PDB file of C-alpha atoms in Angstrom:
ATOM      1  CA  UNK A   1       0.732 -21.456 -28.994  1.00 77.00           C
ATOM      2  CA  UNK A   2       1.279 -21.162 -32.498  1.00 87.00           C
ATOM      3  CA  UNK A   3      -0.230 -20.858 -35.764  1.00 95.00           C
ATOM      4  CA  UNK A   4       1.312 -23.483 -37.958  1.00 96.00           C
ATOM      5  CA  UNK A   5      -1.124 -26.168 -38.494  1.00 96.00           C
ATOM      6  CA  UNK A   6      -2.032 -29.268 -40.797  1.00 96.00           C
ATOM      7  CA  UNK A   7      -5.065 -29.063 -42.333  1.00 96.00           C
ATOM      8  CA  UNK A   8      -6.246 -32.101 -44.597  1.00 95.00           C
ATOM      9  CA  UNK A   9      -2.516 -32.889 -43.915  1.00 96.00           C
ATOM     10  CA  UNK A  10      -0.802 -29.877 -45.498  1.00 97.00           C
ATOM     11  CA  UNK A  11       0.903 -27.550 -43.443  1.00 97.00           C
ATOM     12  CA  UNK A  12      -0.379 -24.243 -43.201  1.00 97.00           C
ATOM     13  CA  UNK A  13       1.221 -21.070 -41.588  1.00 97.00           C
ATOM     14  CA  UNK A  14      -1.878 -19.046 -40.566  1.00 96.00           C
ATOM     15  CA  UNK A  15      -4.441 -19.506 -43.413  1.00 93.00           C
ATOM     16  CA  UNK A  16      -1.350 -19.848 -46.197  1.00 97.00           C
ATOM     17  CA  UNK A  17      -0.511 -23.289 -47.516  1.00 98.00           C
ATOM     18  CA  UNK A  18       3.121 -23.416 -47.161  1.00 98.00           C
ATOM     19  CA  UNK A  19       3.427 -25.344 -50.640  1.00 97.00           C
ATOM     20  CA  UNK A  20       1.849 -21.980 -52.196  1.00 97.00           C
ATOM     21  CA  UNK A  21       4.821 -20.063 -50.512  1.00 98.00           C
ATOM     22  CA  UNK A  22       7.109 -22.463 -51.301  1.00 97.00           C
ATOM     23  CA  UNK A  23       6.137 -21.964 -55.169  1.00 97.00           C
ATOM     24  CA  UNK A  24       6.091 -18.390 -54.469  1.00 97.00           C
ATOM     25  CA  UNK A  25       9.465 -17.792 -53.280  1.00 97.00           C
ATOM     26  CA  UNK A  26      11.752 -20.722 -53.666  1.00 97.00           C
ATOM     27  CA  UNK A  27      13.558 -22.878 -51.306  1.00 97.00           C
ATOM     28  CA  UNK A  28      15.740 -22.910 -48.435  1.00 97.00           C
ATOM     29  CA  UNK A  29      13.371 -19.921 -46.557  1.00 97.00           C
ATOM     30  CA  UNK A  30      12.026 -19.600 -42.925  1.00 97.00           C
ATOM     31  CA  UNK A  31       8.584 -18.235 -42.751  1.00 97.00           C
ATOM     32  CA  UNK A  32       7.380 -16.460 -39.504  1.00 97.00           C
ATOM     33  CA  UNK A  33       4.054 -16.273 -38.050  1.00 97.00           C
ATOM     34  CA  UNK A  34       2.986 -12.325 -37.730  1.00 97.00           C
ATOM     35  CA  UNK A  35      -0.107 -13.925 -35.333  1.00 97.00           C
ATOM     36  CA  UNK A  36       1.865 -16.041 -33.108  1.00 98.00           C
ATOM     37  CA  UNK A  37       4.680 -12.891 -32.606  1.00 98.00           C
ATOM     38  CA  UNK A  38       1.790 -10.795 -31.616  1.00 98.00           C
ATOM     39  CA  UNK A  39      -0.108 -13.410 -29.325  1.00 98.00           C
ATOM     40  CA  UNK A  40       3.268 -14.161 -27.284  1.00 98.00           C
ATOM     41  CA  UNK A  41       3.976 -10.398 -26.813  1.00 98.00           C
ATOM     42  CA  UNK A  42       0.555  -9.331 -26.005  1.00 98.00           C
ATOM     43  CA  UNK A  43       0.431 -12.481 -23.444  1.00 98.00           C
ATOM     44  CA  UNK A  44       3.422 -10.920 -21.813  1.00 98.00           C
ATOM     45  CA  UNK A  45       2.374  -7.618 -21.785  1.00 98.00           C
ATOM     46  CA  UNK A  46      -0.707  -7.742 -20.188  1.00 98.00           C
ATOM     47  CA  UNK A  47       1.576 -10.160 -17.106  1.00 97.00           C
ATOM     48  CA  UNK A  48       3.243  -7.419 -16.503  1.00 97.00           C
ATOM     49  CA  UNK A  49       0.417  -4.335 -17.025  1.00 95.00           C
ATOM     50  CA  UNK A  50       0.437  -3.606 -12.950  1.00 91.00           C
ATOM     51  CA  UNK A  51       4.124  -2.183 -13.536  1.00 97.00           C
ATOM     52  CA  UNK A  52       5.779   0.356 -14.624  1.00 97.00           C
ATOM     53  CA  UNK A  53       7.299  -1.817 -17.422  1.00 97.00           C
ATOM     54  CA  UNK A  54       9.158  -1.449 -20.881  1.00 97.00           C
ATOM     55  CA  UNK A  55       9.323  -4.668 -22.689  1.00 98.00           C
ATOM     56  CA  UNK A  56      12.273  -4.983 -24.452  1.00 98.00           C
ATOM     57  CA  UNK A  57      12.413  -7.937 -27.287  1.00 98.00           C
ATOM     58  CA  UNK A  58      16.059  -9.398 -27.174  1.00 98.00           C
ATOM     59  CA  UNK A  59      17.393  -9.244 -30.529  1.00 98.00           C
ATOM     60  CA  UNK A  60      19.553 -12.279 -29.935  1.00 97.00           C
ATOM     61  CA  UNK A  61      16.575 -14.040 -29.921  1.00 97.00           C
ATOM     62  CA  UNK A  62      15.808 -13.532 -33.457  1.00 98.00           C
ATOM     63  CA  UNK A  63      17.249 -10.482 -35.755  1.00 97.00           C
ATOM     64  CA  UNK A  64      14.647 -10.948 -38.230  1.00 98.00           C
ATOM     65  CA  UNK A  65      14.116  -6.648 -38.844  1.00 98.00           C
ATOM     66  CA  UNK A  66      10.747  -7.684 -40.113  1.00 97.00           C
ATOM     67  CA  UNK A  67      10.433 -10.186 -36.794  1.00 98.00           C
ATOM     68  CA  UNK A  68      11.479  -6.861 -34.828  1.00 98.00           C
ATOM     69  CA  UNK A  69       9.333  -4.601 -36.536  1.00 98.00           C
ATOM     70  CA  UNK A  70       6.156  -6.416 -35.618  1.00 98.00           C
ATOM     71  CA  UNK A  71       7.024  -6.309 -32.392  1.00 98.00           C
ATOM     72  CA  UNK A  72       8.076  -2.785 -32.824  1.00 98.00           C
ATOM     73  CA  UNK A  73       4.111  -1.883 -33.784  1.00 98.00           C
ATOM     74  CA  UNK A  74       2.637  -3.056 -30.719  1.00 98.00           C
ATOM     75  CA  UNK A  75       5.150  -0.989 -28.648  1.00 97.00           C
ATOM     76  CA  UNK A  76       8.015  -3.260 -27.927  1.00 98.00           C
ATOM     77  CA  UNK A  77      11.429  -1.651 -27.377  1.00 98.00           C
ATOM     78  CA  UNK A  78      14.511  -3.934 -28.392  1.00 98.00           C
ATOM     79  CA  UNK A  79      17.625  -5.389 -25.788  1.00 98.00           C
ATOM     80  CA  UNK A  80      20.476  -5.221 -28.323  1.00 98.00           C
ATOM     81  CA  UNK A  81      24.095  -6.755 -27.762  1.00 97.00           C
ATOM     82  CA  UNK A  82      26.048  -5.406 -30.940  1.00 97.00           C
ATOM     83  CA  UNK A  83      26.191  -2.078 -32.729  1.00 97.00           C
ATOM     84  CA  UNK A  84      24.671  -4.585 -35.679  1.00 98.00           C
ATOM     85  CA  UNK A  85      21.527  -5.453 -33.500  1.00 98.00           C
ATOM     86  CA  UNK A  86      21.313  -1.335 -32.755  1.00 98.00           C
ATOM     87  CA  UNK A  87      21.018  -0.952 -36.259  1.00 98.00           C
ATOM     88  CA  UNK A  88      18.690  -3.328 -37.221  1.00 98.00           C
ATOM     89  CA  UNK A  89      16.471  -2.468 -34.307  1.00 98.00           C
ATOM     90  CA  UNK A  90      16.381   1.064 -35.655  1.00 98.00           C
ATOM     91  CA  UNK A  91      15.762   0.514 -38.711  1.00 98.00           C
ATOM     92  CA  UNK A  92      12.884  -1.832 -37.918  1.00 98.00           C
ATOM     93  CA  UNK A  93      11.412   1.281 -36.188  1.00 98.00           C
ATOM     94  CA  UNK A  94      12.656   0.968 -32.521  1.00 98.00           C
ATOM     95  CA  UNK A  95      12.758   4.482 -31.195  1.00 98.00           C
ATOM     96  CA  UNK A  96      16.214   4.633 -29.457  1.00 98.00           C
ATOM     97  CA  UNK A  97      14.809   5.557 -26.501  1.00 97.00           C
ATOM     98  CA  UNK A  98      13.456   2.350 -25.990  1.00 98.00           C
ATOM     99  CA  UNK A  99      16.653   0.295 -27.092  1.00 98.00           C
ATOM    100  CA  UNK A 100      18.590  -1.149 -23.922  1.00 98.00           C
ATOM    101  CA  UNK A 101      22.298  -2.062 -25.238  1.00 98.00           C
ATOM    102  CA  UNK A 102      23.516  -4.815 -22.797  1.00 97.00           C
ATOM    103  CA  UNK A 103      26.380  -7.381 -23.900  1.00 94.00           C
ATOM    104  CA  UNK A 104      30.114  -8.163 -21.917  1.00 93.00           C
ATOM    105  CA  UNK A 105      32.212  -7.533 -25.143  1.00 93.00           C
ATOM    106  CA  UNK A 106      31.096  -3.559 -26.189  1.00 97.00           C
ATOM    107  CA  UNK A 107      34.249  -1.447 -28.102  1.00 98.00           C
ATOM    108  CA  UNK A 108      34.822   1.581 -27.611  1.00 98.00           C
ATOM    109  CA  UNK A 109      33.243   2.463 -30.917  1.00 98.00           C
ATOM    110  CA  UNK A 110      29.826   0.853 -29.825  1.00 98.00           C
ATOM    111  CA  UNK A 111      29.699   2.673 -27.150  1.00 98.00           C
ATOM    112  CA  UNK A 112      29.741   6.117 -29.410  1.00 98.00           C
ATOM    113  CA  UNK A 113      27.387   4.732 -31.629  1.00 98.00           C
ATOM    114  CA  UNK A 114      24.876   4.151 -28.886  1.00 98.00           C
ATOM    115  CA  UNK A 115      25.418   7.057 -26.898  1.00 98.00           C
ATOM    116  CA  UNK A 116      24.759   9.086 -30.599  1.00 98.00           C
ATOM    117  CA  UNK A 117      22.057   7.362 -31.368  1.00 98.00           C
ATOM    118  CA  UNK A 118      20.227   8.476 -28.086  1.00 98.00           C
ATOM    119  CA  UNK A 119      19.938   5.126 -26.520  1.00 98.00           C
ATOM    120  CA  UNK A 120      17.462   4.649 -23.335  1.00 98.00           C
ATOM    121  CA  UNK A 121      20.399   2.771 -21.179  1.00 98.00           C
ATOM    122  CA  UNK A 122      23.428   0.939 -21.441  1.00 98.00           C
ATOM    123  CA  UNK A 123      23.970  -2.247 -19.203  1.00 98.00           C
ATOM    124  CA  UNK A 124      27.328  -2.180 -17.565  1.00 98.00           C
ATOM    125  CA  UNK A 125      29.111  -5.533 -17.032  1.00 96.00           C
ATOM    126  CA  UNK A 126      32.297  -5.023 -15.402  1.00 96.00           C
ATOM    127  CA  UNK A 127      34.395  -1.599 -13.700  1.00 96.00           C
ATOM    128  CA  UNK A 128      36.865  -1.533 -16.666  1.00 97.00           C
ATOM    129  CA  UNK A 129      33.732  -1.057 -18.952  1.00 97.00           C
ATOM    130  CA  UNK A 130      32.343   1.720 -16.394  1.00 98.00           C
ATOM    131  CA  UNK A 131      35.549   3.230 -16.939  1.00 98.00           C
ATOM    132  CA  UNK A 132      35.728   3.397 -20.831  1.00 98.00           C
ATOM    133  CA  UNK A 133      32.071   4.150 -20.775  1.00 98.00           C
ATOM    134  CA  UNK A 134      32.935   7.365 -18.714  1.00 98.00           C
ATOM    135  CA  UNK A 135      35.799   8.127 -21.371  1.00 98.00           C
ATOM    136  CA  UNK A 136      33.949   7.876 -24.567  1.00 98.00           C
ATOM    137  CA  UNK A 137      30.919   9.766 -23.012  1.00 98.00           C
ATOM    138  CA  UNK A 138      33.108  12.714 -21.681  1.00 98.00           C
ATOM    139  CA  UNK A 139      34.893  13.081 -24.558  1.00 98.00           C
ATOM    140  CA  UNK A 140      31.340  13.562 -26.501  1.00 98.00           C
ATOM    141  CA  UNK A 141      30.265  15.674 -23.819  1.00 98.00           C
ATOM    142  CA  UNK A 142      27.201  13.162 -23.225  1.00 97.00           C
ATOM    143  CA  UNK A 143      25.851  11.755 -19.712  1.00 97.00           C
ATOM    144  CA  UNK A 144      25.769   7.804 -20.544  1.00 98.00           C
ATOM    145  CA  UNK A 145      22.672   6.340 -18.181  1.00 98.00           C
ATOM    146  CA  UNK A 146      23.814   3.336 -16.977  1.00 98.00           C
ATOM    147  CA  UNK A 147      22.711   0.245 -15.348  1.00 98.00           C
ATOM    148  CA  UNK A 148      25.119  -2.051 -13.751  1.00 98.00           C
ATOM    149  CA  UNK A 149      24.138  -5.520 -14.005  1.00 97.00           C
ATOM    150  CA  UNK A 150      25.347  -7.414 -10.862  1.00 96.00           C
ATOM    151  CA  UNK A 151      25.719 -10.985 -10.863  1.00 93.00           C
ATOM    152  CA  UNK A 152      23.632 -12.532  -7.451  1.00 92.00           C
ATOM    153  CA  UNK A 153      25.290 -15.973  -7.694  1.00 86.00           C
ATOM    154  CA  UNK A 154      21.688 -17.306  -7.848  1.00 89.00           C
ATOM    155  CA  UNK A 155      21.773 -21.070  -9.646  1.00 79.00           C
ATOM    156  CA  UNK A 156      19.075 -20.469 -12.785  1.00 77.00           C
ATOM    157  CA  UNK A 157      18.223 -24.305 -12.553  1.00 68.00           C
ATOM    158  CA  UNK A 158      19.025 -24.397 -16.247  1.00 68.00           C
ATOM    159  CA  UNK A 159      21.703 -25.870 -18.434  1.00 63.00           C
ATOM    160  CA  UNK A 160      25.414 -24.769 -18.113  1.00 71.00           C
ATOM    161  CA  UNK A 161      26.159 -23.039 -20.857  1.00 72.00           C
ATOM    162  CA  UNK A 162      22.974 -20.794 -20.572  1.00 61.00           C
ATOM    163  CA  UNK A 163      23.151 -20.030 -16.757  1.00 61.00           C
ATOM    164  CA  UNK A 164      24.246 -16.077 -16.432  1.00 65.00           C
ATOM    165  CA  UNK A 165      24.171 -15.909 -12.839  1.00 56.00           C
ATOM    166  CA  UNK A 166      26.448 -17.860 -10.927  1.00 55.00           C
ATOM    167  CA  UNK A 167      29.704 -16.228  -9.248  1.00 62.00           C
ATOM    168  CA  UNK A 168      31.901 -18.547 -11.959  1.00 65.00           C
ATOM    169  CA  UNK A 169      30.416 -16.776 -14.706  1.00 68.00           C
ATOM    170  CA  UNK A 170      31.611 -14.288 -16.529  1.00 73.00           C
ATOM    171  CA  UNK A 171      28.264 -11.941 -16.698  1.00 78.00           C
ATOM    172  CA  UNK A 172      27.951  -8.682 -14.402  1.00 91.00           C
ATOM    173  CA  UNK A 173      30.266  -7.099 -11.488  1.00 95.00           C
ATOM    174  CA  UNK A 174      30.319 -10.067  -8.285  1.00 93.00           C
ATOM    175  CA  UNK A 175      28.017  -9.206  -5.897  1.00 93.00           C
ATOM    176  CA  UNK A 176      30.571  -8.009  -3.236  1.00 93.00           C
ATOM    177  CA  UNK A 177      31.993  -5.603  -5.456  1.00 95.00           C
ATOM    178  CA  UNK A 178      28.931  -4.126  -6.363  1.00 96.00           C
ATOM    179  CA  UNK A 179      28.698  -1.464  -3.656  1.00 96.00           C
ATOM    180  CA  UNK A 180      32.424  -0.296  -4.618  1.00 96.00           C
ATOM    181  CA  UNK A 181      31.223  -0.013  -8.773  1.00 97.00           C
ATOM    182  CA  UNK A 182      28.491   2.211  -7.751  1.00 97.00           C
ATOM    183  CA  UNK A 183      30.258   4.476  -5.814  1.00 97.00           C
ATOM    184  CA  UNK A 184      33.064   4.354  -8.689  1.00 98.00           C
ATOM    185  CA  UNK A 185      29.812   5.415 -11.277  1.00 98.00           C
ATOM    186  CA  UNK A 186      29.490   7.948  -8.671  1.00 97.00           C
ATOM    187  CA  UNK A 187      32.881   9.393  -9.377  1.00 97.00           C
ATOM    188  CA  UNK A 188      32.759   8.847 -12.764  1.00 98.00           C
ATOM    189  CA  UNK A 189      31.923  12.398 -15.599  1.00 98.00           C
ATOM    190  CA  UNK A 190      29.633  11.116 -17.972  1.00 98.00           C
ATOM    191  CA  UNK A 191      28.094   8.592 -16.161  1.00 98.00           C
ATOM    192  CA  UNK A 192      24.316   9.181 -14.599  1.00 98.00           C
ATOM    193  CA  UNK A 193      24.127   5.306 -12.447  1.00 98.00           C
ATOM    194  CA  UNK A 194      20.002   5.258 -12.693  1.00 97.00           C
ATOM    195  CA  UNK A 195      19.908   1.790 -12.416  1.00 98.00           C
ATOM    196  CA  UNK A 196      20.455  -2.102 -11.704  1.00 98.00           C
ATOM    197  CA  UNK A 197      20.159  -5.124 -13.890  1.00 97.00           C
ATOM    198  CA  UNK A 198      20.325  -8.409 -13.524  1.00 97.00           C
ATOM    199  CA  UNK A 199      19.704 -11.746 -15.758  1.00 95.00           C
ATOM    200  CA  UNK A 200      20.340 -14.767 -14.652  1.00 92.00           C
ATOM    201  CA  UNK A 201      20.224 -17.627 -17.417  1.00 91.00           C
ATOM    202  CA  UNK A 202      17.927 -18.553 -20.681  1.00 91.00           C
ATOM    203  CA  UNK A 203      15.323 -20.994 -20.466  1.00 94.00           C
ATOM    204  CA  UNK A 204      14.606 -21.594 -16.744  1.00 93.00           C
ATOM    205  CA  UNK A 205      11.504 -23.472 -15.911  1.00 95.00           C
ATOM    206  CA  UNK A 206      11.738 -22.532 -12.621  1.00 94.00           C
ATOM    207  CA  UNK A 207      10.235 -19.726 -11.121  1.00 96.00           C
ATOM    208  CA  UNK A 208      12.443 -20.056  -7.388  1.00 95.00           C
ATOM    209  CA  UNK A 209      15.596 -18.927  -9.116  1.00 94.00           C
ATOM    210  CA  UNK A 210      13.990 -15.822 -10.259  1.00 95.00           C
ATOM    211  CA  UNK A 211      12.402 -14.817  -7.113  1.00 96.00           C
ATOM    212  CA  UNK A 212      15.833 -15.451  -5.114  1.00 95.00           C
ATOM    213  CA  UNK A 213      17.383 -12.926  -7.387  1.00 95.00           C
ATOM    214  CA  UNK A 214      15.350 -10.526  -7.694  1.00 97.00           C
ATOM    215  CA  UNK A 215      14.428 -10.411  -3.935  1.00 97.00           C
ATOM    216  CA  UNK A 216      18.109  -9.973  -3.126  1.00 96.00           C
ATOM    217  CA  UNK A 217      18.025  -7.259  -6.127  1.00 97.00           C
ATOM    218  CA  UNK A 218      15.147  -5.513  -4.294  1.00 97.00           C
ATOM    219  CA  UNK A 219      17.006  -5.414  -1.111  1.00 97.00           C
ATOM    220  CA  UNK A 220      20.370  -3.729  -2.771  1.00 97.00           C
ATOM    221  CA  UNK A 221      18.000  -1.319  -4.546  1.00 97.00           C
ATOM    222  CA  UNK A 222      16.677   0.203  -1.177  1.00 96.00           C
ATOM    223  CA  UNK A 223      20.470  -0.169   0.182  1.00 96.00           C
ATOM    224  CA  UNK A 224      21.944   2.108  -2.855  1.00 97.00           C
ATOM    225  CA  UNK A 225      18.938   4.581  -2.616  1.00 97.00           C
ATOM    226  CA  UNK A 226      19.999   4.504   1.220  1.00 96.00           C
ATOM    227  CA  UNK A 227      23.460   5.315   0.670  1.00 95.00           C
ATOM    228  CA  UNK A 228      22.246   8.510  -2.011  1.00 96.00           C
ATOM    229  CA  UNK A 229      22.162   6.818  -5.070  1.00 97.00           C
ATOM    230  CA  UNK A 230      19.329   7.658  -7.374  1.00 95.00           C
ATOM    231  CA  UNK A 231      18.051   4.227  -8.282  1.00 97.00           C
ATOM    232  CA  UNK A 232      15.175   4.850 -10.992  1.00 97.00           C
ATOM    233  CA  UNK A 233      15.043   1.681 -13.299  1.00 98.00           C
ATOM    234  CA  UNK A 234      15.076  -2.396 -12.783  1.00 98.00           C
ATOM    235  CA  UNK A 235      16.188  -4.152 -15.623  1.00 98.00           C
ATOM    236  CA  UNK A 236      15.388  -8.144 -14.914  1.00 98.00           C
ATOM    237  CA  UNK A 237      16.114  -9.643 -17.827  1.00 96.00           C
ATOM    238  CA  UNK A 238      14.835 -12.454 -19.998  1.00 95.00           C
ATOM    239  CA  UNK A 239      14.903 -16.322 -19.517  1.00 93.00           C
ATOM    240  CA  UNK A 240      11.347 -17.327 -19.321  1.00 95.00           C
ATOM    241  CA  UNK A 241      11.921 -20.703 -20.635  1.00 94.00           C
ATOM    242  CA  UNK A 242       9.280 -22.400 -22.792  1.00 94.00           C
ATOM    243  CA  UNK A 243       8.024 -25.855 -23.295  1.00 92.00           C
ATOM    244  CA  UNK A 244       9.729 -28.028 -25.365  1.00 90.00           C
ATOM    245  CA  UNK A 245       9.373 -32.343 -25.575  1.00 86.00           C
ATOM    246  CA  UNK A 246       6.126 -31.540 -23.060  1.00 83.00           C
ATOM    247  CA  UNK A 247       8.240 -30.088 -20.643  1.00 87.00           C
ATOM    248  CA  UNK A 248       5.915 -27.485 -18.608  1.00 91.00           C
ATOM    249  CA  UNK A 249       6.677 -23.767 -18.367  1.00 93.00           C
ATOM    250  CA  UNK A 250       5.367 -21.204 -15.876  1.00 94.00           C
ATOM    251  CA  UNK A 251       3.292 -19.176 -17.140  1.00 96.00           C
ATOM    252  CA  UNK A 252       4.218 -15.435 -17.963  1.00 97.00           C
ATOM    253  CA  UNK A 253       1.318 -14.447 -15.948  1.00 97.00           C
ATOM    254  CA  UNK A 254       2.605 -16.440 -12.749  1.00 97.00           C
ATOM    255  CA  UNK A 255       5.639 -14.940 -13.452  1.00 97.00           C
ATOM    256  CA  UNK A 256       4.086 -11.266 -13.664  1.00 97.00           C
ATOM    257  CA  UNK A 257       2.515 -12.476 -10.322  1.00 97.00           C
ATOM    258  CA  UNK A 258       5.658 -13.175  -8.902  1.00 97.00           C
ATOM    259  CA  UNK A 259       7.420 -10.139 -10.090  1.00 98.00           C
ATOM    260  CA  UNK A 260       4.799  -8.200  -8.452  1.00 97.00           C
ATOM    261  CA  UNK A 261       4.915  -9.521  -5.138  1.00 97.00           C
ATOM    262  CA  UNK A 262       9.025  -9.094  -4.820  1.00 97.00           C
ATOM    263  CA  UNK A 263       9.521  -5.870  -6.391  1.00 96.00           C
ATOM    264  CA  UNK A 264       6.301  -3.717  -7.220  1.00 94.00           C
ATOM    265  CA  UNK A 265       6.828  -1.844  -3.960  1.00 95.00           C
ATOM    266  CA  UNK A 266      10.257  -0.675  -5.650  1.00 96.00           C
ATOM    267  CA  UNK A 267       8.524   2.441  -7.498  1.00 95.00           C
ATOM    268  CA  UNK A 268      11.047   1.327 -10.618  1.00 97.00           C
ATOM    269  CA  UNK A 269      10.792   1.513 -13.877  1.00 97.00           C
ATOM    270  CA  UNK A 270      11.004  -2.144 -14.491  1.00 98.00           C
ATOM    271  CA  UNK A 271      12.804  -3.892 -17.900  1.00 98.00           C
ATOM    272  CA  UNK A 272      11.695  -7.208 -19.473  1.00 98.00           C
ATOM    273  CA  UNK A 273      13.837  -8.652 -22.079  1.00 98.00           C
ATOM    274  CA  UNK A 274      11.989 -11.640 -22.949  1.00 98.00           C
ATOM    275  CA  UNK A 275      13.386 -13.343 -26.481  1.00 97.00           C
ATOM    276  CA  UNK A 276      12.930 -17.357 -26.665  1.00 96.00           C
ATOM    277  CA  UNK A 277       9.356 -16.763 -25.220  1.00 97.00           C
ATOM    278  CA  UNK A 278       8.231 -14.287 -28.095  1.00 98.00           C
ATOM    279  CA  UNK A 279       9.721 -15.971 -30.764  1.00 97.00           C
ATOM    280  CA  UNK A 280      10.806 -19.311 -29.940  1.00 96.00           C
ATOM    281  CA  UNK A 281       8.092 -21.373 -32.193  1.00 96.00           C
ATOM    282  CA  UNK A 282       7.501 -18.286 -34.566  1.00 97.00           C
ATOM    283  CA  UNK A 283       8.895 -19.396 -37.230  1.00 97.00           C
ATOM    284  CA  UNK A 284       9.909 -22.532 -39.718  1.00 97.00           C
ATOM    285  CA  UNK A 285      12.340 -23.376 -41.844  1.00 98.00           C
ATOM    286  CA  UNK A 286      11.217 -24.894 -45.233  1.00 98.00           C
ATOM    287  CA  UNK A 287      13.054 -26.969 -47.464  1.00 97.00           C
ATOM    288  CA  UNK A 288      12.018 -29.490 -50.019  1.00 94.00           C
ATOM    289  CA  UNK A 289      14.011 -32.746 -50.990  1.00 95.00           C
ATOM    290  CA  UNK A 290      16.300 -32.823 -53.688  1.00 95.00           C
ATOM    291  CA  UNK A 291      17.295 -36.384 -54.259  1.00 97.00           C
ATOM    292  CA  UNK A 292      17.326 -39.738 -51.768  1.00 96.00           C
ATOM    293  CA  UNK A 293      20.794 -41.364 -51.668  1.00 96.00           C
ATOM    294  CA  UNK A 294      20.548 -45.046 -50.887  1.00 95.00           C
ATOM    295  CA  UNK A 295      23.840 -45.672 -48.702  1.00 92.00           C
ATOM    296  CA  UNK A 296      24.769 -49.385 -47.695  1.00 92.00           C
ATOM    297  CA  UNK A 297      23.115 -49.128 -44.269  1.00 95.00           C
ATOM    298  CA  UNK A 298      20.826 -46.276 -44.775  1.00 95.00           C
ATOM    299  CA  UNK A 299      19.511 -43.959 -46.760  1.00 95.00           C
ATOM    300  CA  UNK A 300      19.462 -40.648 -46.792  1.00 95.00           C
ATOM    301  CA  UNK A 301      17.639 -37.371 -47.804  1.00 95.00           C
TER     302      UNK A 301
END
């Protein structure tokens, strides 16, 4: 759904002529729909309302700080991959405590600016990063909450460059290792392990691939808490895909369904990190023509 519509053939974005904007502000601009932000989140919130859930907006999706601060009104925390995308989050109004800072490539210096700034968690990718993590919190005397995202080498169904999951990609600590990184966190000064995250790919259209990973995620959470660690939060991850060229999309509310089912018995606190699915068709680009150039086999605008 969204809320840019003709009517009496002139676009409109909500009730506003785009032409009117257009004169207004000047071309090249995007223009986002407030409305359509706020239908897609609340759509996915109330999927998900029979868990214990934080939704999470990914910032990758779109940085927009005004995009993220209307999400930030009806509650929405932010998944951030950058010290940039920290910034802009908090500035939009994002409390820190509901800012998740996930990404394979953090510095050193990211990591202080997070830990600072009072993040809620910080995804762990790899046992190198678990061990700078653990410097750089020690040496600020601060207890870094951590979630270490293992990689299930589950097949998201999706394209190539988007899948996350699969053992031959470079996302989260290979699932036979991931015993050995928690009881490495264990080890670790500044490092509190309260949790496991997992994301497998971007636009999957597929709700199987989801429900194999998180059903083998389920089962290592009740191994871990077995083996005395003090599993607390679930962080699942984005991908939802949505429809584009009348491809069909599960709903999020068969996907809350399914969530349920394979993991509400978990007594987590459970992460979303939906991005393409808030704010996919929120916006538009507007431009207006300059001049038509007549080539010698076509023209062009």
């Amino acid at each position: 759904m969204d809320h840019f519509q003709y009517q009496n053939g002139e676009l409109h974005a909500e009730a506003v002529p785009v032409r009117e904007i257009a004169e207004h502000v000047g071309t090249p601009f995007y223009c986002y729909s407030t409305e359509t932000l706020e239908h897609h989140y609340r759509v996915f919130a109330e999927a998900v309302q029979g868990l214990d859930a934080t939704i999470c907006y990914a910032v990758k999706a779109n940085s927009n700080i005004a995009v993220i601060a209307t999400l930030a009104r009806l509650g929405a925390g932010a998944d951030v991959v950058s010290s940039g995308e920290m910034k802009r989050a908090l500035v939009a109004g994002v409390a820190a405590s509901n800012i998740v800072f996930s990404g394979v490539g953090k510095t050193a210096e990211e990591m202080v600016q997070a830990l600072k700034a009072g993040v809620l968690q910080i995804n762990v990718e790899s046992l190198p990063e678990l061990e700078m993590l653990s410097g750089v919190a020690s040496s600020l005397g601060i207890d870094a909450n951590v979630a270490i995202r293992v990689n299930p080498d589950v097949d998201a169904l999706t394209h190539e460059k988007i899948s996350t999951g699969k053992s031959q990609n470079k996302f989260g600590v290979d699932w036979a290792d991931v015993p050995g990184a928690y009881a490495r966190a264990a080890e670790l000064s500044g490092i509190r392990a309260v949790g496991v995250a997992v994301h497998i790919g971007s636009q999957i259209l597929d709700l199987e691939p989801f429900r194999e990973a998180y059903g083998l995620v389920a089962g290592l959470v009740a191994d871990l808490r077995s083996g005395g660690h003090a599993i607390e939060h679930l962080d699942l991850g984005g991908g939802l895909g949505i429809p584009y060229d009348g491809e069909q999309a599960p709903s999020p509310k068969d996907y809350g369904d399914m969530v349920q089912s394979v993991i509400g018995d978990l007594e987590c606190r459970v992460f979303f990190e939906p991005g393409r699915l808030i704010a996919g068709n929120a916006g538009i680009l507007v431009t207006r023509v300059i001049r038509v150039k007549e080539g010698s086999s076509r023209s062009f605008v």
